[in-house]
Each structure stands twice: as structure tokens, then as C-alpha cells.
PDB file of C-alpha atoms in Angstrom:
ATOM      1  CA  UNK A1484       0.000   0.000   0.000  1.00 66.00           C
ATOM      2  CA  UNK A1485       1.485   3.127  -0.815  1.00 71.00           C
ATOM      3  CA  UNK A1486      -0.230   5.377   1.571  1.00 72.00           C
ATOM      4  CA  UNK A1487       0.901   3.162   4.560  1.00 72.00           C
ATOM      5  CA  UNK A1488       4.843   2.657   2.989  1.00 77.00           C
ATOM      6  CA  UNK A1489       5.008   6.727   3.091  1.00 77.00           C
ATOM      7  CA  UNK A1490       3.750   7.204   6.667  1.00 75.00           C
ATOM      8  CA  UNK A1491       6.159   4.442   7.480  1.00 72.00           C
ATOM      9  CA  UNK A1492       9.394   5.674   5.825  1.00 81.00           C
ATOM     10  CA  UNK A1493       8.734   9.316   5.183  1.00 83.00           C
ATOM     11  CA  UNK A1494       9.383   8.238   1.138  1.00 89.00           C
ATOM     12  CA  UNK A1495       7.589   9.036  -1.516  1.00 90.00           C
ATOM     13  CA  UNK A1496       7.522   8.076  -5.529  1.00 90.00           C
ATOM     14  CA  UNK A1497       5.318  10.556  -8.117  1.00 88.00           C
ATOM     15  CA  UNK A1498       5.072  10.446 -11.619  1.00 88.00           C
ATOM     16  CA  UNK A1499       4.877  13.702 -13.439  1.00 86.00           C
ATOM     17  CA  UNK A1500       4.166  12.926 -17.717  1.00 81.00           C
ATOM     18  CA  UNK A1501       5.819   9.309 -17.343  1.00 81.00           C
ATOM     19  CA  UNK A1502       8.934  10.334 -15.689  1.00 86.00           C
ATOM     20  CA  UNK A1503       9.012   9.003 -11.568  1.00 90.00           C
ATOM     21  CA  UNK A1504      11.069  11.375  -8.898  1.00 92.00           C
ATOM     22  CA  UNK A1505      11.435  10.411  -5.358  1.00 92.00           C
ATOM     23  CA  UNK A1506      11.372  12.375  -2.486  1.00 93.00           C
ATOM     24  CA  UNK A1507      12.627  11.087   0.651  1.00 91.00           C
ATOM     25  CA  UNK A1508      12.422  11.832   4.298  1.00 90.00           C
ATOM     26  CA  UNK A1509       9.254  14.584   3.281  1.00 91.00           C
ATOM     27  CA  UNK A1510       8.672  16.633   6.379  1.00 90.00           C
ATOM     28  CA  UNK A1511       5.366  15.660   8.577  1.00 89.00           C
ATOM     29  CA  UNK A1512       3.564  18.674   7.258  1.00 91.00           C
ATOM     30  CA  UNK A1513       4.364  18.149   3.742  1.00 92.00           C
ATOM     31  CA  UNK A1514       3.586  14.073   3.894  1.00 92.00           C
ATOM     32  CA  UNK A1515      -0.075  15.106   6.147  1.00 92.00           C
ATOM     33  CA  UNK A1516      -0.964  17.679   3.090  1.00 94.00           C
ATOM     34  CA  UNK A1517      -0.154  14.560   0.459  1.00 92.00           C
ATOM     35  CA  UNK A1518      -2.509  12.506   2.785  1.00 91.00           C
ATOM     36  CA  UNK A1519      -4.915  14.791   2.532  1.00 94.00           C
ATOM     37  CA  UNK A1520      -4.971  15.476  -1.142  1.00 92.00           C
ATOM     38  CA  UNK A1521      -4.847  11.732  -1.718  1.00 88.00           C
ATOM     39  CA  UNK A1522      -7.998  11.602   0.031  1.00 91.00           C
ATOM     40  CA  UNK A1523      -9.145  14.230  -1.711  1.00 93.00           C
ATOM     41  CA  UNK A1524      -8.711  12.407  -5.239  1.00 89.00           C
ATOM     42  CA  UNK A1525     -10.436   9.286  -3.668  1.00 89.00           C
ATOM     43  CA  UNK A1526     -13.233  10.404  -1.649  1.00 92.00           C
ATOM     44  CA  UNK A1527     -14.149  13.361  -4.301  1.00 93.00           C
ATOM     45  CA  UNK A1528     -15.197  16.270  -0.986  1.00 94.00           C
ATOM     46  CA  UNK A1529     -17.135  19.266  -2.765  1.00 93.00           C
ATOM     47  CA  UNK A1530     -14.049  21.248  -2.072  1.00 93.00           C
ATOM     48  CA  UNK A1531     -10.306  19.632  -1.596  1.00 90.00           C
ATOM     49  CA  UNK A1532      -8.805  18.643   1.752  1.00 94.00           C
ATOM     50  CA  UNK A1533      -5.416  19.669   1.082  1.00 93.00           C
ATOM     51  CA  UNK A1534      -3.112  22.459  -0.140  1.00 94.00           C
ATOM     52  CA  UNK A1535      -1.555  21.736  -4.056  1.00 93.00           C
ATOM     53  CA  UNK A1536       1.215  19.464  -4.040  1.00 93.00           C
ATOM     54  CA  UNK A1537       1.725  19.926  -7.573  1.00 93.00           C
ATOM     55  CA  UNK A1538       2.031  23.659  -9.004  1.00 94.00           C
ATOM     56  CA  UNK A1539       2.150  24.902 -12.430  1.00 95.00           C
ATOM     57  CA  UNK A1540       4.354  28.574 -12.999  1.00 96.00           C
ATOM     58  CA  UNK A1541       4.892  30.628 -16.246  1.00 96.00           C
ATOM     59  CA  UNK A1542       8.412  32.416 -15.518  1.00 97.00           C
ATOM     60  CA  UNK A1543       7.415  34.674 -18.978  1.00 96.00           C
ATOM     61  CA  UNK A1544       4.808  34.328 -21.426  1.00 93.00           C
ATOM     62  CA  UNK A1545       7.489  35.878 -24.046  1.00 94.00           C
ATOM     63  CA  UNK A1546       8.983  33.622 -26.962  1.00 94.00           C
ATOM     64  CA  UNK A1547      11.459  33.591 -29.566  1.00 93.00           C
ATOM     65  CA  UNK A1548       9.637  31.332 -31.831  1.00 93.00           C
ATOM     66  CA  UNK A1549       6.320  31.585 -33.524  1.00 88.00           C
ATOM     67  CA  UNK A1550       4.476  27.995 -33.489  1.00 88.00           C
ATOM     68  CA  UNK A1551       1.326  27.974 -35.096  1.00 85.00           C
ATOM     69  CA  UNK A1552      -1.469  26.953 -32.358  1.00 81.00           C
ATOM     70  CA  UNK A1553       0.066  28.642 -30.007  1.00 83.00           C
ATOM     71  CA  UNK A1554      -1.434  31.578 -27.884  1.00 79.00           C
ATOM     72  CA  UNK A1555       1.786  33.487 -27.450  1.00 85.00           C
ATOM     73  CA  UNK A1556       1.754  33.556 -31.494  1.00 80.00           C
ATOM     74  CA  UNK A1557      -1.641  34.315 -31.868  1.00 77.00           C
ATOM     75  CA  UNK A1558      -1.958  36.646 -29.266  1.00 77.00           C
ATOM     76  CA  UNK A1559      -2.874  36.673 -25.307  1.00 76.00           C
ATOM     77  CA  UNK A1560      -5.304  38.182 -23.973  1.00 79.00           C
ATOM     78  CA  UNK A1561      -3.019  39.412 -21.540  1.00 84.00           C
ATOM     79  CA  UNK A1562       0.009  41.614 -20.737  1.00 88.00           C
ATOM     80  CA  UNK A1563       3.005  40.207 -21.721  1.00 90.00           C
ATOM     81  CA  UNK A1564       6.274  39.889 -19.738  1.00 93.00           C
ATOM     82  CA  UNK A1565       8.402  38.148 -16.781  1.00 96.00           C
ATOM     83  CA  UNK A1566       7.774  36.926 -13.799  1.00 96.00           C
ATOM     84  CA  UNK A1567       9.233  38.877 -11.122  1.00 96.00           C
ATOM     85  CA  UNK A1568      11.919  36.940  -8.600  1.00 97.00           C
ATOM     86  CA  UNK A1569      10.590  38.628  -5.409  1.00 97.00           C
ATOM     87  CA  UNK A1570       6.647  37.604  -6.547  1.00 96.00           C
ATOM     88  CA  UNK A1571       8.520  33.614  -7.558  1.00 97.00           C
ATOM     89  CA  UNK A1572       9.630  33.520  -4.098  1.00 97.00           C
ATOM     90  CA  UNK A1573       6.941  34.955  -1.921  1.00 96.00           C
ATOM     91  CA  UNK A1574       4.358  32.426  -3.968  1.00 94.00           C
ATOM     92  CA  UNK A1575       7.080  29.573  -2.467  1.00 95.00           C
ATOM     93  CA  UNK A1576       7.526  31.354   0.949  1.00 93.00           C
ATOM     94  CA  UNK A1577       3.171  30.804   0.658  1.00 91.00           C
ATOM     95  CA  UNK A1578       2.697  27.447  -0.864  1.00 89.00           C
ATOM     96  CA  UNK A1579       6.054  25.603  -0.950  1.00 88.00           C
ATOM     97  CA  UNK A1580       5.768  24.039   2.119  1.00 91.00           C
ATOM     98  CA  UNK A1581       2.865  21.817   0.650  1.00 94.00           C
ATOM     99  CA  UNK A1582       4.434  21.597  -2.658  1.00 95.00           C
ATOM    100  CA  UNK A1583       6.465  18.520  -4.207  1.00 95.00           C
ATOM    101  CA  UNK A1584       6.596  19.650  -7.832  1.00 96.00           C
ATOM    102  CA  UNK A1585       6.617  22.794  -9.915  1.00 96.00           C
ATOM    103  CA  UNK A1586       6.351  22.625 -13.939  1.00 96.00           C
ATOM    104  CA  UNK A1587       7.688  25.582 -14.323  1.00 97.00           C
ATOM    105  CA  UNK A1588       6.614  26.499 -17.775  1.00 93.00           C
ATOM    106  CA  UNK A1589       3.589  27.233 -19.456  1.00 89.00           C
ATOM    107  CA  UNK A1590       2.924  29.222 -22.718  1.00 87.00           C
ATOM    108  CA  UNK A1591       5.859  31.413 -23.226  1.00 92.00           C
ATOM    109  CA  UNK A1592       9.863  30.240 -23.343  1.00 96.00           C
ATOM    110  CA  UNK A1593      10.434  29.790 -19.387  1.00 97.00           C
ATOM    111  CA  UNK A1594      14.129  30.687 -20.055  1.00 98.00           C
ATOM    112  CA  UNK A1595      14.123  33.838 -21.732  1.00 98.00           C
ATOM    113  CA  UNK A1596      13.564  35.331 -17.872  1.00 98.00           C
ATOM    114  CA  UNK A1597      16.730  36.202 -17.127  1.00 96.00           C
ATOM    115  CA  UNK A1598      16.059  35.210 -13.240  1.00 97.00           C
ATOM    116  CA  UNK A1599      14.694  31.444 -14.023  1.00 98.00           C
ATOM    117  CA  UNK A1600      17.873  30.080 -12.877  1.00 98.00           C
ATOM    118  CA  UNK A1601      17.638  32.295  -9.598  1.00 98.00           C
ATOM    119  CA  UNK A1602      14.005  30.910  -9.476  1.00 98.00           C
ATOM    120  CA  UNK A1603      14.672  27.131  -9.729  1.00 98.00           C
ATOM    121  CA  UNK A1604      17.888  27.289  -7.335  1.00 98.00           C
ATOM    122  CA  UNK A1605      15.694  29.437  -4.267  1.00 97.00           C
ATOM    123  CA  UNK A1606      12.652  26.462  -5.311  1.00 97.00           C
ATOM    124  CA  UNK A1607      15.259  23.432  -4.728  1.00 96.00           C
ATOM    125  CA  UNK A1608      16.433  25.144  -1.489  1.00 94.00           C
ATOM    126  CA  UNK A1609      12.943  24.783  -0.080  1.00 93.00           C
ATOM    127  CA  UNK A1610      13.206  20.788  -1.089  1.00 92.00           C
ATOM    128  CA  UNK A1611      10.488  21.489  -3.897  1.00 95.00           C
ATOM    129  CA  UNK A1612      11.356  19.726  -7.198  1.00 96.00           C
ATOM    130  CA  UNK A1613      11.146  21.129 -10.951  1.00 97.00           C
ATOM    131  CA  UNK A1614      10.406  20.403 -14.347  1.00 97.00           C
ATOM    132  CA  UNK A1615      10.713  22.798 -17.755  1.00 97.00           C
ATOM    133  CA  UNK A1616      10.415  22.626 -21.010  1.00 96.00           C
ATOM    134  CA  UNK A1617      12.500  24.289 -23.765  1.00 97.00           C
ATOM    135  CA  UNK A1618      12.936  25.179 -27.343  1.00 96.00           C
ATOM    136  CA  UNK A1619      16.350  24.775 -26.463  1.00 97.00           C
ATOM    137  CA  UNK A1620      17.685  27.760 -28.528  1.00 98.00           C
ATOM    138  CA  UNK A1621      19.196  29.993 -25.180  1.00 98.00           C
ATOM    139  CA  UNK A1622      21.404  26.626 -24.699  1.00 98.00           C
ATOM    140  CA  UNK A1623      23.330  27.394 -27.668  1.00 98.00           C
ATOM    141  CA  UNK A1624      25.044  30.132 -25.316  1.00 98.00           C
ATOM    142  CA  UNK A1625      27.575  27.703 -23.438  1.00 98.00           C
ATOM    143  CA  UNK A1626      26.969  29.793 -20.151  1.00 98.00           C
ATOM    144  CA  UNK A1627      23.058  29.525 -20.001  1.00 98.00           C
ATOM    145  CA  UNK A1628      23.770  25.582 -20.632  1.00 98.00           C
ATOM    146  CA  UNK A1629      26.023  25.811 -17.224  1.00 98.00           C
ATOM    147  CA  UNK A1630      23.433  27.818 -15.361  1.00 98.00           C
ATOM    148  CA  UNK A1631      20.392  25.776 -15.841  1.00 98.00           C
ATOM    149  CA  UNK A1632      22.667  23.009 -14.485  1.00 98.00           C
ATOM    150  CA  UNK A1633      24.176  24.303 -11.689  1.00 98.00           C
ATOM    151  CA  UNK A1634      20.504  25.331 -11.143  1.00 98.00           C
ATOM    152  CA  UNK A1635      19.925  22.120  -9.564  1.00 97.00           C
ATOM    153  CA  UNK A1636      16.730  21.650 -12.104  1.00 98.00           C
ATOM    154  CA  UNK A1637      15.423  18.129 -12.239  1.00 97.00           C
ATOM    155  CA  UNK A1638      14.170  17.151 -15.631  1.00 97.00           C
ATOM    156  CA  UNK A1639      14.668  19.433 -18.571  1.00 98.00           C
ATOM    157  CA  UNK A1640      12.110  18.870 -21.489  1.00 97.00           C
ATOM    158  CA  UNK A1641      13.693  19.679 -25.242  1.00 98.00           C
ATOM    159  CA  UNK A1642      10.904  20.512 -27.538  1.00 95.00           C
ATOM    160  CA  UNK A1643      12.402  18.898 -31.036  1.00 95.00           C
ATOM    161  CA  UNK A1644       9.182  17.824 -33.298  1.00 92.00           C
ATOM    162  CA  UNK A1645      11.604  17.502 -36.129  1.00 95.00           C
ATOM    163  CA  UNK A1646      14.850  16.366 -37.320  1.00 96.00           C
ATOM    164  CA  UNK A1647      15.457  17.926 -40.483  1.00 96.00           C
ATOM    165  CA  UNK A1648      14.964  21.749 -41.162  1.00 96.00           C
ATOM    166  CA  UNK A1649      12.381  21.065 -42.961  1.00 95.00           C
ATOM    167  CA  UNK A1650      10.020  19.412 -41.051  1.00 95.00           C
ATOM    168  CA  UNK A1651      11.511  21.076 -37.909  1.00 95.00           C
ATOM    169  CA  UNK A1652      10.568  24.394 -38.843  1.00 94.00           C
ATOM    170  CA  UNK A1653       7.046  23.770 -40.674  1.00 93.00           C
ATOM    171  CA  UNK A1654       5.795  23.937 -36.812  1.00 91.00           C
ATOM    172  CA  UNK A1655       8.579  26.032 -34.982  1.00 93.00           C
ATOM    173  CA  UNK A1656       8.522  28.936 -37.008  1.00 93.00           C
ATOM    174  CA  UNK A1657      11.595  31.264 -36.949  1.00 92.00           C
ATOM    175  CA  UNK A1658      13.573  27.907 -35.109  1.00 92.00           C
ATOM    176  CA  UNK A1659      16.902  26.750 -35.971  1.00 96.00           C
ATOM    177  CA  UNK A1660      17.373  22.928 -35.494  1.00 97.00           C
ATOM    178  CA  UNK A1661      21.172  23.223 -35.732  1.00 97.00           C
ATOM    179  CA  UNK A1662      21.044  26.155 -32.823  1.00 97.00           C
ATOM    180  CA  UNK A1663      18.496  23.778 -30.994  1.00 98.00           C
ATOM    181  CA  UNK A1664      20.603  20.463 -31.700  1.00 98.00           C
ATOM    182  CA  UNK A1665      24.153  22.430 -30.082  1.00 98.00           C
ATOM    183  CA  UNK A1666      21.986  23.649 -27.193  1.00 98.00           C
ATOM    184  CA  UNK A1667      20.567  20.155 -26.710  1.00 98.00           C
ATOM    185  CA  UNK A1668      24.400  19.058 -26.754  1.00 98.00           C
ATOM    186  CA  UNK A1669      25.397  21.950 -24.896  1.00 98.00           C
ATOM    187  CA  UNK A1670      23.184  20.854 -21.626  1.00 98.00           C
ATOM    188  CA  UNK A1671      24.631  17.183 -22.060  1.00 98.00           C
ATOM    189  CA  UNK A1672      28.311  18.585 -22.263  1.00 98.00           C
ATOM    190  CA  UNK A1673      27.837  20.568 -18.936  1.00 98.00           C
ATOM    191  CA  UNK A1674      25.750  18.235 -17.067  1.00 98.00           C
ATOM    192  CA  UNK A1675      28.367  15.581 -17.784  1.00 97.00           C
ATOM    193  CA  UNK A1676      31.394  18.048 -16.946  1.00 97.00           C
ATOM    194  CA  UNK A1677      29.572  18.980 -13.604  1.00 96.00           C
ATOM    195  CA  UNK A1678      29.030  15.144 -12.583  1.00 95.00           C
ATOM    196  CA  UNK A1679      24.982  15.840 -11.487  1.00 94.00           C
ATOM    197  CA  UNK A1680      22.356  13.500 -12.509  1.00 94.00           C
ATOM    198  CA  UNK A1681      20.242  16.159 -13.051  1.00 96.00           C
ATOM    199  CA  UNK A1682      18.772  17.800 -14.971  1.00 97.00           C
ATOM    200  CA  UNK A1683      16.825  14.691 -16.633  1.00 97.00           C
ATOM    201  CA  UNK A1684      17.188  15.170 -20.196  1.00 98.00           C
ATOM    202  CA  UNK A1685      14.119  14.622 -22.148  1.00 97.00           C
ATOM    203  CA  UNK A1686      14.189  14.904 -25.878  1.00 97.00           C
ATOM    204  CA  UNK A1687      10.493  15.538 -26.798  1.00 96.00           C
ATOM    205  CA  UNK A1688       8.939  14.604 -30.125  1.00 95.00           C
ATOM    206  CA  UNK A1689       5.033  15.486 -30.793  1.00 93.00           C
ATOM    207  CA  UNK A1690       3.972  13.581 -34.005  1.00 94.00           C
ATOM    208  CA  UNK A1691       2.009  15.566 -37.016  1.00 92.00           C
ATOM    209  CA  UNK A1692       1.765  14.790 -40.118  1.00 92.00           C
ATOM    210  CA  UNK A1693       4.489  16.994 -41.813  1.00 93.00           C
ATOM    211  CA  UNK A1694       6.934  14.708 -39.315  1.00 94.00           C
ATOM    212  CA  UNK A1695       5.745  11.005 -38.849  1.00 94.00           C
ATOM    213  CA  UNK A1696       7.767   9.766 -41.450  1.00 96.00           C
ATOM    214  CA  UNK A1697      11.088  10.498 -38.973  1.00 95.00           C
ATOM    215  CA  UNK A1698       9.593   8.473 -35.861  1.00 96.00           C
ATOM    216  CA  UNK A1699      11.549   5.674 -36.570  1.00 96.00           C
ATOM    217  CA  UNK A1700      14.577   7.156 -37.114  1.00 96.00           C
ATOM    218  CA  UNK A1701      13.963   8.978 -33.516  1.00 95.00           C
ATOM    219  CA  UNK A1702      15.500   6.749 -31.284  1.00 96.00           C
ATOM    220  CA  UNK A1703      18.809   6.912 -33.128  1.00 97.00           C
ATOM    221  CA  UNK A1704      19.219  10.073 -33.601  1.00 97.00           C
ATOM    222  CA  UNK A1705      17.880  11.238 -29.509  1.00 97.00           C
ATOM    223  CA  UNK A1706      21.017   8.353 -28.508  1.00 96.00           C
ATOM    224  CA  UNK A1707      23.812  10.327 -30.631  1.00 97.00           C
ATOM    225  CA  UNK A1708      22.931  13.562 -28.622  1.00 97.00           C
ATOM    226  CA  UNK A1709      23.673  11.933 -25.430  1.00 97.00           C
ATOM    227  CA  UNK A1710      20.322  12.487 -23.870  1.00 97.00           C
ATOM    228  CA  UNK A1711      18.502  10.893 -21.275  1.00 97.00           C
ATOM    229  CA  UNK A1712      15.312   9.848 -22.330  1.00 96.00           C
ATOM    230  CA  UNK A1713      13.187   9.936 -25.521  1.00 96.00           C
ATOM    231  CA  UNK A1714       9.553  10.883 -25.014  1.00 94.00           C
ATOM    232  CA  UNK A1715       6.964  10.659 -27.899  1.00 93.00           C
ATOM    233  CA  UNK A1716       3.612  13.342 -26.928  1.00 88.00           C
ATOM    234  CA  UNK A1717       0.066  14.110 -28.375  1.00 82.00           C
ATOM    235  CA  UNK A1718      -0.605  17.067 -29.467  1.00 74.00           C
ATOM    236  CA  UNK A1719      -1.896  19.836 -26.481  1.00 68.00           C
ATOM    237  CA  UNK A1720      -3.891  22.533 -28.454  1.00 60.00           C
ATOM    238  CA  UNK A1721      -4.618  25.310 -26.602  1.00 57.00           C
ATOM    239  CA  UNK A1722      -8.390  26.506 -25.879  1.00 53.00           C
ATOM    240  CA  UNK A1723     -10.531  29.561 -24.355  1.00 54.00           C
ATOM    241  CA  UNK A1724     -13.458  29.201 -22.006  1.00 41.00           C
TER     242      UNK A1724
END
């Protein structure tokens, strides 16, 4: 039973999109919140239990690429711009003591803030974990690949959907796969340098039909860039209520 293994070792496994991180010796407060929300999810209550233990931020809602479904290109219905460090770390000062994951990413490119890497260190220091996702182009800068390392981020999402320019950019409009591909190796080069295990690095494929004819030459080509992992997703289209 996995309710009864965590109140008896303070350990805890959760998936987050197929990928498992464990979290050992969770605080009392932390593991009674993740009691409560697991009731939650089982007993249905008309409102939850328990505080979030997963949280979704948007570091920026800016992007340097223009794909076609989504919002950033077509245009929010909202201002535009960073997230501010001092608002990241009061929301953590708030929440993070319930919290066991952040996806810290939503519509924009998370790294384009330049105080992401400020964000995910202070995040780690409160014992909260964190996945992004990327379009990988900032990682062509050697430095930025070094930062998001030392960062102490778990698992690192590279949004590929291609593997020739061609099909690469029919989705990822203004995107380079040759910047993406050296910031993919970039990331590699400095994780392996550095001796971490983390960041996790996912190379991300969503299938379309411009680029279905290079899923089975995936696997080969994700192994040559050293990566971790090879994910294959559904496409998320975005949608207003």
C-alpha cells in the first residue's frame, strides 16, 4: 500500500508525464498535506482537503519562436512579460511548504527570464522539485547551458518535433534545429562536466503529419545527442473558455 509505505518511511515516488522522482524523508507537514490530497482524489469532498502538491508557474509568457497553435503567437489576452523573482519567491515562501513539484513552464519560453535560474535554485532550497520545457535555442550560449545546471533543475524537457529543417521548422517557425541540436548538446556537455544526474534530459517529439515519417529514425538520432530519455507526446492545443 502506498499510503501506509510513506507514513512508514517518510518516502515518496510521483510520476509527473511518465517520468518518476522520489522524495525522501518529506517533512510531517508536507507528507499530512499529500494525505490529505490523496484523500481528496479518492473520496471526491465538494471542495479539496489539502493544499496543491503539484504547481504549475509561467516564468514569462514571451517567446522567440512563432508555433502555429500557439497563444503566445496568436496573441494573449493578456500583458506580456516576466515573472518577477521577489513575486517567484513569496508564492514559495506561501505554498512551498505543501508543494512537491513545480512545472515551471507554461505558454511562453520559461528561459528567456533572465532570473529562471535564480528561481529554480531558491525552489530546490525549499526541497520542492522542478520540471521545464525548452525550445532549447538559449542553450546554444555555453553559459546559459552551465546555469540551468548548476541550477539544480530536475528534468529538462527539449521541444524537437523535427529532425530535419524542414520538417523542424514547418511547426517552430523562426527555429533553428542546428542552434536547438548544439543547445541540446550543450546541456549534455555541462551536465556531464559537472558530474549531477540532473537535470533529466528529455528529448520531446510530438507527431504531425508533416513529421511522422522520422519516428523511426527517432531513437537513433535522440542516442547520438547523449540524452537521457526519448519521449513521444500528443498534441496539447490550446483553448478559451
Amino acid at each position: 500500500n502506498k499510503t501506509l509505505k510513506a507514513l512508514l518511511t517518510g518516502n515518496i515516488r510521483i510520476e509527473c508525464d511518465g517520468i518518476p522522482f522520489f522524495f525522501r524523508n518529506v517533512p510531517l507537514k508536507k507528507l499530512k498535506n499529500w494525505l490529505l490530497v490523496e484523500s481528496s482524489l479518492l473520496f471526491k469532498p465538494e471542495r479539496p482537503w489539502g493544499w496543491p502538491t503539484h504547481l504549475q508557474v509561467e516564468p514569462t509568457n514571451l517567446c522567440n519562436l512563432e508555433c502555429p497553435l500557439c497563444p503566445v503567437t496568436e496573441g494573449l489576452r493578456r500583458p506580456k512579460g516576466h515573472m518577477d523573482l521577489d513575486l517567484f519567491k513569496k508564492f514559495i515562501v506561501e505554498v512551498g511548504v505543501y508543494a512537491f513539484l513545480i512545472i515551471l513552464w507554461d505558454w511562453g519560453e520559461p528561459f528567456l527570464n533572465p532570473a529562471v535560474y535564480e528561481m529554480i535554485s531558491y525552489a530546490r532550497e525549499k526541497g520542492i522539485k522542478l520540471v521545464s520545457s525548452t525550445n532549447g535555442h538559449v542553450f546554444a550560449k555555453a553559459e546559459n547551458a552551465r546555469k540551468v545546471v548548476k541550477s539544480g533543475l530536475d528534468s529538462l524537457i527539449f521541444a524537437v518535433d523535427g529532425i530535419t529543417q524542414e520538417t523542424y521548422e514547418s511547426y517552430r517557425k523562426r527555429g533553428d534545429l542546428d542552434t536547438l541540436i548544439q543547445g541540446i548538446r550543450n546541456v549534455v556537455n555541462a551536465k556531464r562536466s559537472s558530474g549531477q544526474e540532473t537535470p533529466l534530459i528529455n528529448f520531446r517529439f510530438i507527431p504531425m503529419r508533416h513529421n511522422e515519417h522520422e519516428l523511426p529514425m527517432l531513437k537513433d538520432f535522440a542516442k547520438s545527442l547523449g540524452v537521457d530519455v526519448l519521449t513521444i507526446k500528443t498534441l496539447n492545443p490550446h483553448c478559451e473558455f
